[in-house]
PDB file of C-alpha atoms in Angstrom:
ATOM      1  CA  MET A   6      30.790  36.887  75.995  1.00 60.00           C
ATOM      2  CA  LYS A   7      30.503  33.203  74.363  1.00 68.00           C
ATOM      3  CA  ARG A   8      26.806  33.608  74.142  1.00 66.00           C
ATOM      4  CA  SER A   9      27.055  37.023  72.235  1.00 67.00           C
ATOM      5  CA  TYR A  10      29.660  35.641  70.138  1.00 64.00           C
ATOM      6  CA  LYS A  11      27.375  32.583  68.979  1.00 66.00           C
ATOM      7  CA  LEU A  12      24.496  34.883  68.449  1.00 62.00           C
ATOM      8  CA  GLY A  13      26.677  37.074  66.197  1.00 64.00           C
ATOM      9  CA  LEU A  14      27.566  34.120  64.013  1.00 68.00           C
ATOM     10  CA  VAL A  15      23.949  33.360  63.445  1.00 68.00           C
ATOM     11  CA  VAL A  16      22.616  36.893  63.306  1.00 70.00           C
ATOM     12  CA  VAL A  17      25.185  38.294  61.014  1.00 70.00           C
ATOM     13  CA  PRO A  18      24.710  35.865  58.153  1.00 68.00           C
ATOM     14  CA  ILE A  19      21.088  36.237  58.345  1.00 78.00           C
ATOM     15  CA  VAL A  20      21.125  40.062  58.099  1.00 71.00           C
ATOM     16  CA  LEU A  21      23.709  39.720  55.279  1.00 72.00           C
ATOM     17  CA  GLY A  22      21.468  37.280  53.415  1.00 71.00           C
ATOM     18  CA  ILE A  23      18.388  39.385  53.731  1.00 81.00           C
ATOM     19  CA  GLY A  24      20.477  42.376  52.489  1.00 70.00           C
ATOM     20  CA  ALA A  25      21.662  40.364  49.541  1.00 68.00           C
ATOM     21  CA  VAL A  26      18.191  39.401  48.536  1.00 65.00           C
ATOM     22  CA  ALA A  27      16.741  42.870  48.969  1.00 68.00           C
ATOM     23  CA  ALA A  28      19.459  44.290  46.608  1.00 66.00           C
ATOM     24  CA  LEU A  29      19.026  41.506  44.014  1.00 63.00           C
ATOM     25  CA  ASN A  30      15.198  42.183  44.001  1.00 67.00           C
ATOM     26  CA  ALA A  31      15.659  46.006  43.516  1.00 67.00           C
ATOM     27  CA  TRP A  32      18.198  45.620  40.723  1.00 63.00           C
ATOM     28  CA  SER A  33      16.164  43.038  38.882  1.00 62.00           C
ATOM     29  CA  SER A  34      12.903  45.032  39.300  1.00 64.00           C
ATOM     30  CA  GLY A  35      14.431  48.154  37.620  1.00 61.00           C
ATOM     31  CA  PRO A  36      14.305  49.101  34.160  1.00 60.00           C
ATOM     32  CA  ALA A  37      16.161  47.123  31.484  1.00 52.00           C
ATOM     33  CA  GLU A  38      18.499  49.039  28.913  1.00 55.00           C
ATOM     34  CA  GLY A  39      20.458  47.697  26.172  1.00 46.00           C
ATOM     35  CA  THR A  40      20.006  45.324  23.292  1.00 44.00           C
ATOM     36  CA  ILE A  41      19.092  41.591  23.714  1.00 45.00           C
ATOM     37  CA  HIS A  42      20.975  39.178  21.340  1.00 40.00           C
ATOM     38  CA  THR A  43      19.309  35.983  20.725  1.00 40.00           C
ATOM     39  CA  GLY A  44      21.500  34.456  18.010  1.00 39.00           C
ATOM     40  CA  ILE A  45      21.435  34.414  14.231  1.00 44.00           C
ATOM     41  CA  PRO A  46      18.041  34.337  12.905  1.00 44.00           C
ATOM     42  CA  SER A  47      17.283  31.087  11.237  1.00 38.00           C
ATOM     43  CA  THR A  48      14.884  30.370   8.189  1.00 40.00           C
ATOM     44  CA  ALA A  49      13.490  27.223   6.882  1.00 38.00           C
ATOM     45  CA  THR A  50      13.219  26.807   3.040  1.00 40.00           C
ATOM     46  CA  LYS A  51      11.595  24.147   1.287  1.00 45.00           C
ATOM     47  CA  PRO A  52      13.507  22.628  -1.657  1.00 50.00           C
ATOM     48  CA  ALA A  53      12.121  23.615  -5.193  1.00 51.00           C
ATOM     49  CA  GLU A  54       9.803  21.162  -6.488  1.00 49.00           C
ATOM     50  CA  GLN A  55      10.809  18.999  -9.492  1.00 50.00           C
ATOM     51  CA  ALA A  56      10.107  20.462 -12.883  1.00 57.00           C
ATOM     52  CA  ALA A  57      10.168  17.037 -14.534  1.00 73.00           C
ATOM     53  CA  PRO A  58       9.312  13.507 -13.319  1.00 80.00           C
ATOM     54  CA  LEU A  59      12.218  12.123 -11.237  1.00 86.00           C
ATOM     55  CA  THR A  60      13.712   8.853 -12.884  1.00 89.00           C
ATOM     56  CA  ILE A  61      14.926   6.128 -10.765  1.00 88.00           C
ATOM     57  CA  GLN A  62      17.570   3.711 -12.492  1.00 88.00           C
ATOM     58  CA  ALA A  63      18.457   0.406 -11.035  1.00 87.00           C
ATOM     59  CA  ALA A  64      20.289  -2.598 -12.380  1.00 88.00           C
ATOM     60  CA  PHE A  65      16.816  -4.316 -12.966  1.00 91.00           C
ATOM     61  CA  PHE A  66      14.338  -1.806 -13.407  1.00 91.00           C
ATOM     62  CA  SER A  67      13.666   2.054 -14.369  1.00 92.00           C
ATOM     63  CA  ALA A  68      10.847   4.063 -13.131  1.00 92.00           C
ATOM     64  CA  LYS A  69       9.643   7.514 -13.421  1.00 92.00           C
ATOM     65  CA  LEU A  70       8.059   9.118 -10.394  1.00 92.00           C
ATOM     66  CA  PRO A  71       5.281  11.777 -10.844  1.00 90.00           C
ATOM     67  CA  THR A  72       6.011  15.416 -11.047  1.00 89.00           C
ATOM     68  CA  GLY A  73       6.856  17.099  -7.628  1.00 89.00           C
ATOM     69  CA  PHE A  74       8.645  14.340  -5.859  1.00 89.00           C
ATOM     70  CA  ILE A  75      12.385  14.851  -4.634  1.00 88.00           C
ATOM     71  CA  GLN A  76      14.821  11.895  -4.160  1.00 86.00           C
ATOM     72  CA  LYS A  77      15.649  12.187  -0.420  1.00 85.00           C
ATOM     73  CA  ASP A  78      17.686   9.028   0.139  1.00 75.00           C
ATOM     74  CA  ALA A  79      19.342   6.307  -1.980  1.00 70.00           C
ATOM     75  CA  SER A  80      20.996   4.009   0.508  1.00 71.00           C
ATOM     76  CA  PRO A  81      23.752   1.757  -0.709  1.00 68.00           C
ATOM     77  CA  PRO A  82      23.155  -1.809  -1.317  1.00 65.00           C
ATOM     78  CA  THR A  83      23.256  -4.412   1.399  1.00 66.00           C
ATOM     79  CA  SER A  84      23.380  -8.389   1.191  1.00 62.00           C
ATOM     80  CA  GLN A  85      19.722  -8.627   0.854  1.00 68.00           C
ATOM     81  CA  VAL A  86      18.699  -5.441  -0.852  1.00 74.00           C
ATOM     82  CA  SER A  87      20.444  -4.109  -3.827  1.00 80.00           C
ATOM     83  CA  VAL A  88      18.221  -0.879  -4.375  1.00 82.00           C
ATOM     84  CA  ARG A  89      16.729   1.446  -1.782  1.00 83.00           C
ATOM     85  CA  VAL A  90      15.182   4.806  -2.751  1.00 87.00           C
ATOM     86  CA  LEU A  91      13.191   7.408  -0.703  1.00 86.00           C
ATOM     87  CA  ALA A  92      11.345  10.205  -2.305  1.00 87.00           C
ATOM     88  CA  THR A  93       8.980  12.829  -0.959  1.00 87.00           C
ATOM     89  CA  ASN A  94       6.643  15.449  -2.199  1.00 87.00           C
ATOM     90  CA  THR A  95       6.439  18.492   0.090  1.00 74.00           C
ATOM     91  CA  SER A  96       3.274  19.778  -1.288  1.00 77.00           C
ATOM     92  CA  SER A  97       1.120  16.705  -0.797  1.00 80.00           C
ATOM     93  CA  ARG A  98       3.096  15.119   2.263  1.00 84.00           C
ATOM     94  CA  GLN A  99       3.192  11.894   0.142  1.00 92.00           C
ATOM     95  CA  GLN A 100       6.248   9.500   0.186  1.00 94.00           C
ATOM     96  CA  ILE A 101       7.443   6.809  -2.141  1.00 94.00           C
ATOM     97  CA  GLY A 102       9.810   4.024  -0.927  1.00 93.00           C
ATOM     98  CA  ILE A 103      11.259   1.540  -3.522  1.00 94.00           C
ATOM     99  CA  SER A 104      13.525  -1.433  -2.510  1.00 93.00           C
ATOM    100  CA  GLY A 105      14.376  -4.478  -4.162  1.00 93.00           C
ATOM    101  CA  GLY A 106      16.914  -7.156  -4.885  1.00 92.00           C
ATOM    102  CA  ALA A 107      17.359 -10.790  -5.839  1.00 93.00           C
ATOM    103  CA  LEU A 108      14.258 -12.733  -5.153  1.00 95.00           C
ATOM    104  CA  PRO A 109      15.025 -15.409  -2.358  1.00 95.00           C
ATOM    105  CA  LYS A 110      14.693 -18.987  -3.556  1.00 95.00           C
ATOM    106  CA  GLU A 111      11.417 -19.329  -1.299  1.00 96.00           C
ATOM    107  CA  GLY A 112       9.723 -16.482  -3.325  1.00 96.00           C
ATOM    108  CA  LEU A 113       8.312 -13.659  -1.815  1.00 97.00           C
ATOM    109  CA  ILE A 114       7.743 -15.334   1.561  1.00 96.00           C
ATOM    110  CA  GLY A 115      11.596 -15.166   1.843  1.00 95.00           C
ATOM    111  CA  VAL A 116      11.396 -11.402   1.912  1.00 95.00           C
ATOM    112  CA  ALA A 117      11.115 -10.110   5.382  1.00 94.00           C
ATOM    113  CA  ASP A 118       8.861  -6.879   4.737  1.00 95.00           C
ATOM    114  CA  TYR A 119       6.441  -9.317   2.696  1.00 97.00           C
ATOM    115  CA  ASN A 120       6.362 -11.977   5.649  1.00 96.00           C
ATOM    116  CA  LEU A 121       5.826  -9.248   8.165  1.00 96.00           C
ATOM    117  CA  ARG A 122       2.826  -8.046   6.396  1.00 97.00           C
ATOM    118  CA  VAL A 123       1.342 -11.664   5.822  1.00 97.00           C
ATOM    119  CA  LYS A 124       1.652 -12.419   9.541  1.00 97.00           C
ATOM    120  CA  ASP A 125       0.732  -9.174  11.094  1.00 96.00           C
ATOM    121  CA  THR A 126      -2.995  -8.959  10.248  1.00 95.00           C
ATOM    122  CA  ALA A 127      -3.608  -6.529  13.006  1.00 96.00           C
ATOM    123  CA  SER A 128      -1.594  -3.985  11.275  1.00 96.00           C
ATOM    124  CA  TYR A 129      -1.762  -4.864   7.587  1.00 96.00           C
ATOM    125  CA  LYS A 130      -4.495  -6.367   5.188  1.00 95.00           C
ATOM    126  CA  ARG A 131      -4.434  -7.595   1.643  1.00 95.00           C
ATOM    127  CA  ALA A 132      -5.321  -4.893  -0.789  1.00 91.00           C
ATOM    128  CA  THR A 133      -7.246  -5.393  -4.028  1.00 81.00           C
ATOM    129  CA  SER A 134      -6.453  -3.174  -6.891  1.00 74.00           C
ATOM    130  CA  THR A 135      -7.154  -3.348 -10.660  1.00 67.00           C
ATOM    131  CA  SER A 136      -4.107  -1.442 -11.526  1.00 77.00           C
ATOM    132  CA  LEU A 137      -1.992  -4.339  -9.993  1.00 89.00           C
ATOM    133  CA  PRO A 138       0.519  -6.120 -12.494  1.00 92.00           C
ATOM    134  CA  SER A 139       0.393  -9.765 -12.846  1.00 91.00           C
ATOM    135  CA  GLY A 140       2.159 -11.281 -10.016  1.00 93.00           C
ATOM    136  CA  ALA A 141       2.030  -8.442  -7.668  1.00 95.00           C
ATOM    137  CA  VAL A 142       0.534  -8.661  -4.139  1.00 96.00           C
ATOM    138  CA  ALA A 143      -0.514  -5.332  -2.366  1.00 96.00           C
ATOM    139  CA  PHE A 144      -0.909  -4.710   1.220  1.00 96.00           C
ATOM    140  CA  GLU A 145      -2.603  -1.565   3.042  1.00 94.00           C
ATOM    141  CA  ASP A 146      -2.053  -0.454   6.599  1.00 93.00           C
ATOM    142  CA  THR A 147      -5.129  -0.510   8.824  1.00 91.00           C
ATOM    143  CA  ALA A 148      -4.832   3.301   9.380  1.00 89.00           C
ATOM    144  CA  GLY A 149      -5.269   3.693   5.557  1.00 87.00           C
ATOM    145  CA  SER A 150      -2.090   5.666   5.210  1.00 92.00           C
ATOM    146  CA  MET A 151       0.069   3.229   3.421  1.00 94.00           C
ATOM    147  CA  LEU A 152       0.002   0.986   0.515  1.00 94.00           C
ATOM    148  CA  THR A 153       2.713  -1.644  -0.348  1.00 96.00           C
ATOM    149  CA  VAL A 154       3.061  -3.730  -3.598  1.00 96.00           C
ATOM    150  CA  PHE A 155       5.519  -6.620  -3.654  1.00 97.00           C
ATOM    151  CA  TRP A 156       6.234  -7.451  -7.332  1.00 97.00           C
ATOM    152  CA  PRO A 157       8.408 -10.313  -8.335  1.00 97.00           C
ATOM    153  CA  HIS A 158       9.865 -10.421 -11.931  1.00 96.00           C
ATOM    154  CA  GLY A 159      12.388 -12.946 -13.142  1.00 93.00           C
ATOM    155  CA  GLY A 160      14.857 -13.566 -10.492  1.00 95.00           C
ATOM    156  CA  ASN A 161      14.236  -9.991  -8.675  1.00 95.00           C
ATOM    157  CA  TYR A 162      11.552  -8.313  -6.877  1.00 95.00           C
ATOM    158  CA  VAL A 163      10.754  -4.847  -5.764  1.00 96.00           C
ATOM    159  CA  SER A 164       8.617  -3.556  -2.685  1.00 96.00           C
ATOM    160  CA  LEU A 165       7.068  -0.332  -4.004  1.00 96.00           C
ATOM    161  CA  THR A 166       5.526   1.755  -0.751  1.00 96.00           C
ATOM    162  CA  VAL A 167       3.333   4.920  -1.065  1.00 95.00           C
ATOM    163  CA  SER A 168       2.309   6.620   2.033  1.00 94.00           C
ATOM    164  CA  GLY A 169       0.347   9.789   2.988  1.00 91.00           C
ATOM    165  CA  SER A 170      -2.097  10.823   5.496  1.00 86.00           C
ATOM    166  CA  PRO A 171      -4.463   8.569   7.466  1.00 84.00           C
ATOM    167  CA  GLY A 172      -7.392   7.724   5.040  1.00 78.00           C
ATOM    168  CA  SER A 173      -5.717   8.717   1.866  1.00 82.00           C
ATOM    169  CA  LEU A 174      -5.848   5.438   0.296  1.00 87.00           C
ATOM    170  CA  ARG A 175      -7.775   6.745  -2.800  1.00 88.00           C
ATOM    171  CA  ASP A 176      -4.671   9.265  -3.410  1.00 90.00           C
ATOM    172  CA  LEU A 177      -2.349   6.559  -2.835  1.00 91.00           C
ATOM    173  CA  ASN A 178      -3.866   4.257  -5.291  1.00 90.00           C
ATOM    174  CA  GLU A 179      -3.829   6.782  -7.844  1.00 91.00           C
ATOM    175  CA  LEU A 180      -0.205   7.562  -7.193  1.00 92.00           C
ATOM    176  CA  LEU A 181       0.661   3.882  -7.268  1.00 92.00           C
ATOM    177  CA  SER A 182      -1.076   3.608 -10.739  1.00 92.00           C
ATOM    178  CA  LYS A 183       1.121   6.585 -11.925  1.00 92.00           C
ATOM    179  CA  ILE A 184       4.192   4.816 -10.813  1.00 93.00           C
ATOM    180  CA  LEU A 185       3.368   1.451 -12.268  1.00 93.00           C
ATOM    181  CA  GLN A 186       2.448   2.899 -15.631  1.00 92.00           C
ATOM    182  CA  ASN A 187       6.001   4.132 -16.089  1.00 92.00           C
ATOM    183  CA  TRP A 188       7.634   1.160 -14.746  1.00 95.00           C
ATOM    184  CA  GLN A 189      10.116  -0.813 -16.986  1.00 95.00           C
ATOM    185  CA  TRP A 190      11.882  -4.083 -16.074  1.00 94.00           C
ATOM    186  CA  LYS A 191      15.315  -4.795 -17.816  1.00 91.00           C
TER     187      LYS A 191
END
């Protein structure tokens, strides 16, 4: 009797398990009826492009960005940077970044972003452009997707960065020229 009891303890769960698997298989293989809800449909919308050039006003400069750029961020001042603006153009995938503040007593070498570009020659190289204002220094990244100008003026400086797709330096130089043509120091 003990032997049949032990055999029953093993066989009954196995038979029940096989039966449950067979029932689940039959149920899941049958036709489905009803409606499947997957949530609320979402749509992505692009912001409307600027109809007029975007004007950036800071304590020590003003600038007009070309048509099509939308301001995405204007970060509050920090102890080292008094202005920080990011603008994007959805149709050309270009970006413009402007930051600036009081020029350190060491000059541009005291600006961390400038110092990085001077020292990291594997990632950045000096750029030459005929459209650079007097005293400005430009760097391009080695991928050809970013151009940054550091421009001291009086006791202030700005770092103006334009970026786009790799290999787009020609377009970035044109964009930079348009921005610099509409730049006013205060």
